Amino acid sequence: MKMQKIVVLSGAGISAESGLQTFRASDGLWNQQRVEDIATLQGWEKDPEFVLQFYNERRKEGRAAIPNAAHKALAKLEPHFSVTIITQNIDDLHERAGSSDVIHLHGEINQSRSSIDPELVYVIEHWAMKMGELCDKGSQLRPNIVWFGEEVPMINAAIPVVEQADIFMVIGTSLNVYPAAGLVDFVASSAKKYHIDPNGLTQKNTHGFHVIPKKAGEALPSLVQVLLNEADSG
Ligand code: NAD
C-alpha cells in the first residue's frame, strides 16, 4: 500500500520548549530587538555589525538548544509515512531530532550567504560571523536568513508538497508571516488537518482544522502515536 503523505508547517512555537524565544508579532520585537533593526535589508545596511551580532547570539543559543518531545515525535513518523517538514524556523532542531526532509522557508542560522549573490551560500563552522568575512565574489557575508520584504524562494518548493498532503499539521506558528501563512490555502479538502498551538483557537486562518490547544511537546507524542497505530492497523 502507498505510504500516506504527512506535511508539517512549523513555526517558532515548536522550538519554545527547547528554550528558544518565539517571535512576538504583536509588539514587533524578537529577543528584545526591533524587527526593523535586525530582520530587514534596511537594518543590515544601517548597522551590519549589530545584525551579525544578533544572529551570532541566535546561533550560539540554537546550537546549545536540544530537540524537544515535539521534534522527536515528528521524526518517529518517518518509517511509516512519507514526511516533509516545512519550517519557518532558522534553527536545525528538526534535523537534529532525526527528520530527513526539511524545507527551511526563512533560511538557516548555520549558513551565511553573499550580500550580492543569494546563490552563494556557505556552511558556518565557527559560531561568530564577523565584518570582513567575504564571499567568493568579494562582498561581505551576511546570515542566510530571509528578511522581511525579501523574496521567499523556497515557497515554490513548498506549495506542491502541501498539495500532496493526506495529513497536514500546523504547529506553533501565529500564521502572521506571508507567504508562509498562505500555504494553508493549498491543502486538499480531503486531507486531515491538525493545528497544534496553545493559542490555536483564537487564530483565524485554520478553519476546518482539528485544533489541539496545547504545547507542541505535550500534544505531539500522543497524536503521533495515534497516527502510527492507524498506519499499523491500515
Ligand atoms: P510566532 O512567534 O509569530 O508565533 C509563535 C506561535 O507559537 C504562537 O502562535 C504561539 O501561540 C505558539 N506557541 C508558543 N509556545 C508554543 C508551544 N510550546 N507549542 C506550540 N506552539 C507554541 O512565530 P512564527 O509564526 O514562526 O513567525 C515568526 C518568524 O520568526 C518566523 O518567520 C521565523 O522564521 C522566525 N523565528 C524563528 C525562530 C526559530 O528558528 N526557533 C525563533 C523566533 C523567530
PDB file of C-alpha atoms and ligand atoms in Angstrom:
ATOM      1  CA  MET A   1       0.000   0.000   0.000  1.00  0.00           C
ATOM      2  CA  LYS A   2       1.209   3.530  -0.801  1.00  0.00           C
ATOM      3  CA  MET A   3       2.530   5.423   2.227  1.00  0.00           C
ATOM      4  CA  GLN A   4       0.397   8.377   3.297  1.00  0.00           C
ATOM      5  CA  LYS A   5       1.966  11.816   2.954  1.00  0.00           C
ATOM      6  CA  ILE A   6       2.289  13.925   6.122  1.00  0.00           C
ATOM      7  CA  VAL A   7       3.235  17.575   5.701  1.00  0.00           C
ATOM      8  CA  VAL A   8       4.046  19.783   8.689  1.00  0.00           C
ATOM      9  CA  LEU A   9       4.193  23.583   8.725  1.00  0.00           C
ATOM     10  CA  SER A  10       6.115  24.555  11.853  1.00  0.00           C
ATOM     11  CA  GLY A  11       6.958  27.899  13.410  1.00  0.00           C
ATOM     12  CA  ALA A  12       8.865  29.352  16.324  1.00  0.00           C
ATOM     13  CA  GLY A  13       6.423  27.801  18.854  1.00  0.00           C
ATOM     14  CA  ILE A  14       7.708  24.267  18.242  1.00  0.00           C
ATOM     15  CA  SER A  15      11.146  25.324  19.480  1.00  0.00           C
ATOM     16  CA  ALA A  16       9.849  27.273  22.504  1.00  0.00           C
ATOM     17  CA  GLU A  17      10.091  24.211  24.765  1.00  0.00           C
ATOM     18  CA  SER A  18      13.750  23.883  23.703  1.00  0.00           C
ATOM     19  CA  GLY A  19      14.314  27.326  25.223  1.00  0.00           C
ATOM     20  CA  LEU A  20      14.316  29.416  22.023  1.00  0.00           C
ATOM     21  CA  GLN A  21      12.213  32.566  22.198  1.00  0.00           C
ATOM     22  CA  THR A  22       9.334  32.920  19.758  1.00  0.00           C
ATOM     23  CA  PHE A  23       8.839  35.995  17.655  1.00  0.00           C
ATOM     24  CA  ARG A  24       6.130  38.193  19.162  1.00  0.00           C
ATOM     25  CA  ALA A  25       4.382  39.760  16.200  1.00  0.00           C
ATOM     26  CA  SER A  26       2.149  41.836  18.476  1.00  0.00           C
ATOM     27  CA  ASP A  27       4.890  44.076  19.834  1.00  0.00           C
ATOM     28  CA  GLY A  28       7.268  43.743  16.871  1.00  0.00           C
ATOM     29  CA  LEU A  29      10.177  42.551  18.997  1.00  0.00           C
ATOM     30  CA  TRP A  30      12.341  39.484  18.642  1.00  0.00           C
ATOM     31  CA  ASN A  31      14.665  38.838  21.592  1.00  0.00           C
ATOM     32  CA  GLN A  32      14.163  42.467  22.712  1.00  0.00           C
ATOM     33  CA  GLN A  33      15.188  43.946  19.358  1.00  0.00           C
ATOM     34  CA  ARG A  34      13.037  45.855  16.897  1.00  0.00           C
ATOM     35  CA  VAL A  35      12.265  43.746  13.833  1.00  0.00           C
ATOM     36  CA  GLU A  36      13.208  46.642  11.523  1.00  0.00           C
ATOM     37  CA  ASP A  37      16.707  46.700  13.026  1.00  0.00           C
ATOM     38  CA  ILE A  38      17.535  43.003  12.801  1.00  0.00           C
ATOM     39  CA  ALA A  39      15.312  41.431  10.147  1.00  0.00           C
ATOM     40  CA  THR A  40      15.237  43.819   7.196  1.00  0.00           C
ATOM     41  CA  LEU A  41      17.708  44.770   4.479  1.00  0.00           C
ATOM     42  CA  GLN A  42      17.493  48.377   5.709  1.00  0.00           C
ATOM     43  CA  GLY A  43      18.570  47.283   9.200  1.00  0.00           C
ATOM     44  CA  TRP A  44      21.524  45.402   7.715  1.00  0.00           C
ATOM     45  CA  GLU A  45      22.585  48.371   5.594  1.00  0.00           C
ATOM     46  CA  LYS A  46      22.340  50.731   8.585  1.00  0.00           C
ATOM     47  CA  ASP A  47      24.331  48.612  11.037  1.00  0.00           C
ATOM     48  CA  PRO A  48      25.651  45.293   9.694  1.00  0.00           C
ATOM     49  CA  GLU A  49      27.844  44.692  12.728  1.00  0.00           C
ATOM     50  CA  PHE A  50      24.826  44.862  15.052  1.00  0.00           C
ATOM     51  CA  VAL A  51      22.871  42.474  12.804  1.00  0.00           C
ATOM     52  CA  LEU A  52      25.769  39.986  12.699  1.00  0.00           C
ATOM     53  CA  GLN A  53      25.983  40.150  16.483  1.00  0.00           C
ATOM     54  CA  PHE A  54      22.226  39.495  16.859  1.00  0.00           C
ATOM     55  CA  TYR A  55      22.389  36.354  14.692  1.00  0.00           C
ATOM     56  CA  ASN A  56      25.647  35.243  16.336  1.00  0.00           C
ATOM     57  CA  GLU A  57      23.694  35.129  19.604  1.00  0.00           C
ATOM     58  CA  ARG A  58      20.823  33.202  17.958  1.00  0.00           C
ATOM     59  CA  ARG A  59      23.388  30.727  16.523  1.00  0.00           C
ATOM     60  CA  LYS A  60      25.023  30.276  19.910  1.00  0.00           C
ATOM     61  CA  GLU A  61      21.748  29.586  21.705  1.00  0.00           C
ATOM     62  CA  GLY A  62      20.427  27.483  18.793  1.00  0.00           C
ATOM     63  CA  ARG A  63      23.450  25.199  18.971  1.00  0.00           C
ATOM     64  CA  ALA A  64      23.115  24.872  22.743  1.00  0.00           C
ATOM     65  CA  ALA A  65      19.397  24.013  22.479  1.00  0.00           C
ATOM     66  CA  ILE A  66      18.290  20.405  22.137  1.00  0.00           C
ATOM     67  CA  PRO A  67      15.301  18.971  20.248  1.00  0.00           C
ATOM     68  CA  ASN A  68      12.219  18.596  22.441  1.00  0.00           C
ATOM     69  CA  ALA A  69       9.478  15.952  22.562  1.00  0.00           C
ATOM     70  CA  ALA A  70       7.650  17.570  19.625  1.00  0.00           C
ATOM     71  CA  HIS A  71      10.638  17.487  17.242  1.00  0.00           C
ATOM     72  CA  LYS A  72      11.381  13.910  18.323  1.00  0.00           C
ATOM     73  CA  ALA A  73       7.785  12.714  17.885  1.00  0.00           C
ATOM     74  CA  LEU A  74       7.690  14.029  14.289  1.00  0.00           C
ATOM     75  CA  ALA A  75      10.916  12.175  13.471  1.00  0.00           C
ATOM     76  CA  LYS A  76       9.292   8.897  14.629  1.00  0.00           C
ATOM     77  CA  LEU A  77       6.735   9.135  11.807  1.00  0.00           C
ATOM     78  CA  GLU A  78       9.311   8.604   9.066  1.00  0.00           C
ATOM     79  CA  PRO A  79       9.465   4.839   8.770  1.00  0.00           C
ATOM     80  CA  HIS A  80       5.673   4.680   8.410  1.00  0.00           C
ATOM     81  CA  PHE A  81       4.787   7.800   6.424  1.00  0.00           C
ATOM     82  CA  SER A  82       6.319   9.973   3.742  1.00  0.00           C
ATOM     83  CA  VAL A  83       7.028  13.106   5.802  1.00  0.00           C
ATOM     84  CA  THR A  84       8.076  16.605   4.765  1.00  0.00           C
ATOM     85  CA  ILE A  85       8.558  19.347   7.319  1.00  0.00           C
ATOM     86  CA  ILE A  86       8.208  22.888   6.071  1.00  0.00           C
ATOM     87  CA  THR A  87       9.565  25.156   8.767  1.00  0.00           C
ATOM     88  CA  GLN A  88       9.709  28.889   9.247  1.00  0.00           C
ATOM     89  CA  ASN A  89      12.410  28.285  11.826  1.00  0.00           C
ATOM     90  CA  ILE A  90      16.038  29.041  11.264  1.00  0.00           C
ATOM     91  CA  ASP A  91      17.211  26.557  13.898  1.00  0.00           C
ATOM     92  CA  ASP A  92      18.115  22.960  12.972  1.00  0.00           C
ATOM     93  CA  LEU A  93      16.207  21.158  15.731  1.00  0.00           C
ATOM     94  CA  HIS A  94      14.023  19.165  13.305  1.00  0.00           C
ATOM     95  CA  GLU A  95      17.127  17.770  11.592  1.00  0.00           C
ATOM     96  CA  ARG A  96      18.863  17.070  14.894  1.00  0.00           C
ATOM     97  CA  ALA A  97      15.785  15.149  16.079  1.00  0.00           C
ATOM     98  CA  GLY A  98      16.118  12.916  13.006  1.00  0.00           C
ATOM     99  CA  SER A  99      13.753  14.399  10.403  1.00  0.00           C
ATOM    100  CA  SER A 100      15.346  13.945   6.986  1.00  0.00           C
ATOM    101  CA  ASP A 101      13.208  16.076   4.673  1.00  0.00           C
ATOM    102  CA  VAL A 102      13.085  19.657   5.971  1.00  0.00           C
ATOM    103  CA  ILE A 103      12.369  22.742   3.867  1.00  0.00           C
ATOM    104  CA  HIS A 104      13.526  25.965   5.553  1.00  0.00           C
ATOM    105  CA  LEU A 105      11.377  28.785   4.237  1.00  0.00           C
ATOM    106  CA  HIS A 106      13.222  31.564   6.040  1.00  0.00           C
ATOM    107  CA  GLY A 107      16.828  30.398   5.842  1.00  0.00           C
ATOM    108  CA  GLU A 108      19.188  28.680   8.245  1.00  0.00           C
ATOM    109  CA  ILE A 109      21.149  30.111  11.163  1.00  0.00           C
ATOM    110  CA  ASN A 110      24.139  27.861  10.424  1.00  0.00           C
ATOM    111  CA  GLN A 111      24.607  29.243   6.933  1.00  0.00           C
ATOM    112  CA  SER A 112      25.975  32.514   5.577  1.00  0.00           C
ATOM    113  CA  ARG A 113      25.467  33.969   2.134  1.00  0.00           C
ATOM    114  CA  SER A 114      26.934  36.593  -0.113  1.00  0.00           C
ATOM    115  CA  SER A 115      25.322  40.007   0.211  1.00  0.00           C
ATOM    116  CA  ILE A 116      25.388  40.427  -3.575  1.00  0.00           C
ATOM    117  CA  ASP A 117      24.539  36.895  -4.785  1.00  0.00           C
ATOM    118  CA  PRO A 118      21.897  34.890  -2.877  1.00  0.00           C
ATOM    119  CA  GLU A 119      23.042  31.693  -4.627  1.00  0.00           C
ATOM    120  CA  LEU A 120      26.430  31.843  -2.878  1.00  0.00           C
ATOM    121  CA  VAL A 121      25.692  30.049   0.402  1.00  0.00           C
ATOM    122  CA  TYR A 122      28.235  28.674   2.887  1.00  0.00           C
ATOM    123  CA  VAL A 123      28.039  26.479   5.985  1.00  0.00           C
ATOM    124  CA  ILE A 124      29.202  28.330   9.113  1.00  0.00           C
ATOM    125  CA  GLU A 125      31.607  26.085  11.033  1.00  0.00           C
ATOM    126  CA  HIS A 126      32.603  28.670  13.668  1.00  0.00           C
ATOM    127  CA  TRP A 127      29.858  30.379  15.677  1.00  0.00           C
ATOM    128  CA  ALA A 128      30.569  34.096  15.295  1.00  0.00           C
ATOM    129  CA  MET A 129      30.368  35.824  11.906  1.00  0.00           C
ATOM    130  CA  LYS A 130      32.475  38.956  11.655  1.00  0.00           C
ATOM    131  CA  MET A 131      32.788  42.045   9.494  1.00  0.00           C
ATOM    132  CA  GLY A 132      35.426  41.459   6.817  1.00  0.00           C
ATOM    133  CA  GLU A 133      34.402  37.846   6.085  1.00  0.00           C
ATOM    134  CA  LEU A 134      33.864  37.870   2.332  1.00  0.00           C
ATOM    135  CA  CYS A 135      32.138  35.674  -0.238  1.00  0.00           C
ATOM    136  CA  ASP A 136      33.956  34.381  -3.320  1.00  0.00           C
ATOM    137  CA  LYS A 137      32.845  37.491  -5.214  1.00  0.00           C
ATOM    138  CA  GLY A 138      34.368  39.770  -2.577  1.00  0.00           C
ATOM    139  CA  SER A 139      31.264  41.049  -0.771  1.00  0.00           C
ATOM    140  CA  GLN A 140      30.582  40.927   2.964  1.00  0.00           C
ATOM    141  CA  LEU A 141      28.921  37.696   4.128  1.00  0.00           C
ATOM    142  CA  ARG A 142      25.509  38.064   5.805  1.00  0.00           C
ATOM    143  CA  PRO A 143      23.430  35.460   7.643  1.00  0.00           C
ATOM    144  CA  ASN A 144      21.468  33.239   5.233  1.00  0.00           C
ATOM    145  CA  ILE A 145      18.150  34.444   6.632  1.00  0.00           C
ATOM    146  CA  VAL A 146      15.167  35.659   4.608  1.00  0.00           C
ATOM    147  CA  TRP A 147      14.376  39.087   6.000  1.00  0.00           C
ATOM    148  CA  PHE A 148      11.041  40.889   5.886  1.00  0.00           C
ATOM    149  CA  GLY A 149      10.450  42.311   2.424  1.00  0.00           C
ATOM    150  CA  GLU A 150      12.746  39.757   0.741  1.00  0.00           C
ATOM    151  CA  GLU A 151      11.710  37.006  -1.661  1.00  0.00           C
ATOM    152  CA  VAL A 152      10.975  33.571  -0.170  1.00  0.00           C
ATOM    153  CA  PRO A 153      12.343  31.310  -2.930  1.00  0.00           C
ATOM    154  CA  MET A 154      11.599  28.059  -1.083  1.00  0.00           C
ATOM    155  CA  ILE A 155       7.866  28.781  -1.184  1.00  0.00           C
ATOM    156  CA  ASN A 156       7.899  27.381  -4.737  1.00  0.00           C
ATOM    157  CA  ALA A 157       9.221  24.071  -3.455  1.00  0.00           C
ATOM    158  CA  ALA A 158       6.749  24.060  -0.555  1.00  0.00           C
ATOM    159  CA  ILE A 159       3.476  24.595  -2.454  1.00  0.00           C
ATOM    160  CA  PRO A 160       3.449  21.308  -4.445  1.00  0.00           C
ATOM    161  CA  VAL A 161       4.404  19.405  -1.301  1.00  0.00           C
ATOM    162  CA  VAL A 162       1.462  20.909   0.611  1.00  0.00           C
ATOM    163  CA  GLU A 163      -0.863  19.988  -2.263  1.00  0.00           C
ATOM    164  CA  GLN A 164       0.124  16.320  -1.866  1.00  0.00           C
ATOM    165  CA  ALA A 165      -0.634  16.105   1.866  1.00  0.00           C
ATOM    166  CA  ASP A 166      -3.004  13.402   3.115  1.00  0.00           C
ATOM    167  CA  ILE A 167      -2.384  14.723   6.628  1.00  0.00           C
ATOM    168  CA  PHE A 168      -1.360  18.342   7.254  1.00  0.00           C
ATOM    169  CA  MET A 169      -0.242  19.761  10.596  1.00  0.00           C
ATOM    170  CA  VAL A 170       0.274  23.403  11.535  1.00  0.00           C
ATOM    171  CA  ILE A 171       2.408  23.613  14.681  1.00  0.00           C
ATOM    172  CA  GLY A 172       3.496  26.643  16.731  1.00  0.00           C
ATOM    173  CA  THR A 173       3.044  29.456  14.266  1.00  0.00           C
ATOM    174  CA  SER A 174       0.961  32.606  14.601  1.00  0.00           C
ATOM    175  CA  LEU A 175       0.334  32.458  10.813  1.00  0.00           C
ATOM    176  CA  ASN A 176       1.103  36.149  10.545  1.00  0.00           C
ATOM    177  CA  VAL A 177       4.078  35.944   8.209  1.00  0.00           C
ATOM    178  CA  TYR A 178       3.339  35.610   4.474  1.00  0.00           C
ATOM    179  CA  PRO A 179       3.764  33.863   2.098  1.00  0.00           C
ATOM    180  CA  ALA A 180       4.330  31.023   4.631  1.00  0.00           C
ATOM    181  CA  ALA A 181       0.894  31.502   6.237  1.00  0.00           C
ATOM    182  CA  GLY A 182      -0.773  31.265   2.820  1.00  0.00           C
ATOM    183  CA  LEU A 183       0.362  27.629   2.462  1.00  0.00           C
ATOM    184  CA  VAL A 184      -2.746  26.512   4.384  1.00  0.00           C
ATOM    185  CA  ASP A 185      -4.800  27.515   1.324  1.00  0.00           C
ATOM    186  CA  PHE A 186      -3.098  24.817  -0.792  1.00  0.00           C
ATOM    187  CA  VAL A 187      -4.135  21.857   1.368  1.00  0.00           C
ATOM    188  CA  ALA A 188      -6.554  19.461  -0.377  1.00  0.00           C
ATOM    189  CA  SER A 189     -10.066  19.492   1.070  1.00  0.00           C
ATOM    190  CA  SER A 190      -9.820  15.716   1.551  1.00  0.00           C
ATOM    191  CA  ALA A 191      -6.746  15.998   3.834  1.00  0.00           C
ATOM    192  CA  LYS A 192      -6.928  15.549   7.616  1.00  0.00           C
ATOM    193  CA  LYS A 193      -5.838  18.832   9.158  1.00  0.00           C
ATOM    194  CA  TYR A 194      -4.474  19.499  12.656  1.00  0.00           C
ATOM    195  CA  HIS A 195      -3.488  22.753  14.322  1.00  0.00           C
ATOM    196  CA  ILE A 196      -1.343  22.467  17.444  1.00  0.00           C
ATOM    197  CA  ASP A 197      -0.799  25.703  19.349  1.00  0.00           C
ATOM    198  CA  PRO A 198      -1.848  26.829  22.850  1.00  0.00           C
ATOM    199  CA  ASN A 199      -3.447  29.848  21.139  1.00  0.00           C
ATOM    200  CA  GLY A 200      -4.794  27.870  18.193  1.00  0.00           C
ATOM    201  CA  LEU A 201      -8.426  28.500  18.999  1.00  0.00           C
ATOM    202  CA  THR A 202      -8.003  32.255  18.503  1.00  0.00           C
ATOM    203  CA  GLN A 203      -6.203  32.054  15.138  1.00  0.00           C
ATOM    204  CA  LYS A 204      -8.312  32.811  12.126  1.00  0.00           C
ATOM    205  CA  ASN A 205      -6.870  31.080   9.073  1.00  0.00           C
ATOM    206  CA  THR A 206      -7.183  27.458  10.190  1.00  0.00           C
ATOM    207  CA  HIS A 207     -10.942  26.999   9.941  1.00  0.00           C
ATOM    208  CA  GLY A 208     -11.713  23.366   9.235  1.00  0.00           C
ATOM    209  CA  PHE A 209      -8.648  22.215  11.186  1.00  0.00           C
ATOM    210  CA  HIS A 210      -8.852  19.983  14.231  1.00  0.00           C
ATOM    211  CA  VAL A 211      -7.384  22.363  16.838  1.00  0.00           C
ATOM    212  CA  ILE A 212      -5.339  20.955  19.727  1.00  0.00           C
ATOM    213  CA  PRO A 213      -4.816  23.988  22.018  1.00  0.00           C
ATOM    214  CA  LYS A 214      -1.745  22.625  23.831  1.00  0.00           C
ATOM    215  CA  LYS A 215       2.009  22.984  23.793  1.00  0.00           C
ATOM    216  CA  ALA A 216       3.618  21.019  20.964  1.00  0.00           C
ATOM    217  CA  GLY A 217       5.719  18.922  23.347  1.00  0.00           C
ATOM    218  CA  GLU A 218       2.577  17.868  25.196  1.00  0.00           C
ATOM    219  CA  ALA A 219       0.302  17.260  22.213  1.00  0.00           C
ATOM    220  CA  LEU A 220       2.533  15.692  19.574  1.00  0.00           C
ATOM    221  CA  PRO A 221       3.759  12.483  21.229  1.00  0.00           C
ATOM    222  CA  SER A 222       0.157  11.250  21.644  1.00  0.00           C
ATOM    223  CA  LEU A 223      -1.039  12.486  18.224  1.00  0.00           C
ATOM    224  CA  VAL A 224       1.931  10.752  16.586  1.00  0.00           C
ATOM    225  CA  GLN A 225       1.158   7.547  18.490  1.00  0.00           C
ATOM    226  CA  VAL A 226      -2.444   7.620  17.219  1.00  0.00           C
ATOM    227  CA  LEU A 227      -1.225   8.078  13.632  1.00  0.00           C
ATOM    228  CA  LEU A 228       1.315   5.247  13.990  1.00  0.00           C
ATOM    229  CA  ASN A 229      -1.380   2.926  15.381  1.00  0.00           C
ATOM    230  CA  GLU A 230      -3.675   3.807  12.461  1.00  0.00           C
ATOM    231  CA  ALA A 231      -0.853   3.139   9.972  1.00  0.00           C
ATOM    232  CA  ASP A 232      -0.225  -0.268  11.604  1.00  0.00           C
ATOM    233  CA  SER A 233      -3.850  -1.298  11.514  1.00  0.00           C
ATOM    234  CA  GLY A 234      -4.429   0.065   7.985  1.00  0.00           C
TER     235      GLY A 234
HETATM  236  P1  NAD B   1       5.434  33.499  16.124  1.00  0.00           P
HETATM  237  O1  NAD B   1       6.352  33.820  17.268  1.00  0.00           O
HETATM  238  O2  NAD B   1       4.789  34.609  15.403  1.00  0.00           O
HETATM  239  O3  NAD B   1       4.299  32.541  16.678  1.00  0.00           O
HETATM  240  C1  NAD B   1       4.627  31.533  17.607  1.00  0.00           C
HETATM  241  C2  NAD B   1       3.393  30.711  17.837  1.00  0.00           C
HETATM  242  O4  NAD B   1       3.789  29.614  18.637  1.00  0.00           O
HETATM  243  C3  NAD B   1       2.260  31.452  18.567  1.00  0.00           C
HETATM  244  O5  NAD B   1       1.046  31.222  17.896  1.00  0.00           O
HETATM  245  C4  NAD B   1       2.273  30.797  19.947  1.00  0.00           C
HETATM  246  O6  NAD B   1       0.960  30.694  20.495  1.00  0.00           O
HETATM  247  C5  NAD B   1       2.817  29.418  19.637  1.00  0.00           C
HETATM  248  N1  NAD B   1       3.475  28.725  20.722  1.00  0.00           N
HETATM  249  C6  NAD B   1       4.163  29.230  21.783  1.00  0.00           C
HETATM  250  N2  NAD B   1       4.644  28.241  22.538  1.00  0.00           N
HETATM  251  C7  NAD B   1       4.264  27.079  21.950  1.00  0.00           C
HETATM  252  C8  NAD B   1       4.472  25.710  22.250  1.00  0.00           C
HETATM  253  N3  NAD B   1       5.175  25.319  23.318  1.00  0.00           N
HETATM  254  N4  NAD B   1       3.947  24.783  21.421  1.00  0.00           N
HETATM  255  C9  NAD B   1       3.220  25.142  20.329  1.00  0.00           C
HETATM  256  N5  NAD B   1       3.001  26.427  19.987  1.00  0.00           N
HETATM  257  C10 NAD B   1       3.526  27.377  20.797  1.00  0.00           C
HETATM  258  O7  NAD B   1       6.280  32.561  15.161  1.00  0.00           O
HETATM  259  P2  NAD B   1       6.162  32.262  13.614  1.00  0.00           P
HETATM  260  O8  NAD B   1       4.722  32.192  13.236  1.00  0.00           O
HETATM  261  O9  NAD B   1       7.059  31.095  13.379  1.00  0.00           O
HETATM  262  O10 NAD B   1       6.768  33.540  12.874  1.00  0.00           O
HETATM  263  C11 NAD B   1       7.917  34.144  13.380  1.00  0.00           C
HETATM  264  C12 NAD B   1       9.073  34.350  12.410  1.00  0.00           C
HETATM  265  O11 NAD B   1      10.278  34.478  13.191  1.00  0.00           O
HETATM  266  C13 NAD B   1       9.307  33.185  11.505  1.00  0.00           C
HETATM  267  O12 NAD B   1       9.497  33.724  10.257  1.00  0.00           O
HETATM  268  C14 NAD B   1      10.616  32.516  11.994  1.00  0.00           C
HETATM  269  O13 NAD B   1      11.493  32.385  10.902  1.00  0.00           O
HETATM  270  C15 NAD B   1      11.259  33.487  12.917  1.00  0.00           C
HETATM  271  N6  NAD B   1      11.739  32.884  14.195  1.00  0.00           N
HETATM  272  C16 NAD B   1      12.388  31.675  14.215  1.00  0.00           C
HETATM  273  C17 NAD B   1      12.788  31.092  15.425  1.00  0.00           C
HETATM  274  C18 NAD B   1      13.500  29.753  15.430  1.00  0.00           C
HETATM  275  O14 NAD B   1      14.115  29.395  14.422  1.00  0.00           O
HETATM  276  N7  NAD B   1      13.447  28.948  16.513  1.00  0.00           N
HETATM  277  C19 NAD B   1      12.547  31.752  16.637  1.00  0.00           C
HETATM  278  C20 NAD B   1      11.896  33.007  16.577  1.00  0.00           C
HETATM  279  C21 NAD B   1      11.506  33.555  15.354  1.00  0.00           C
END
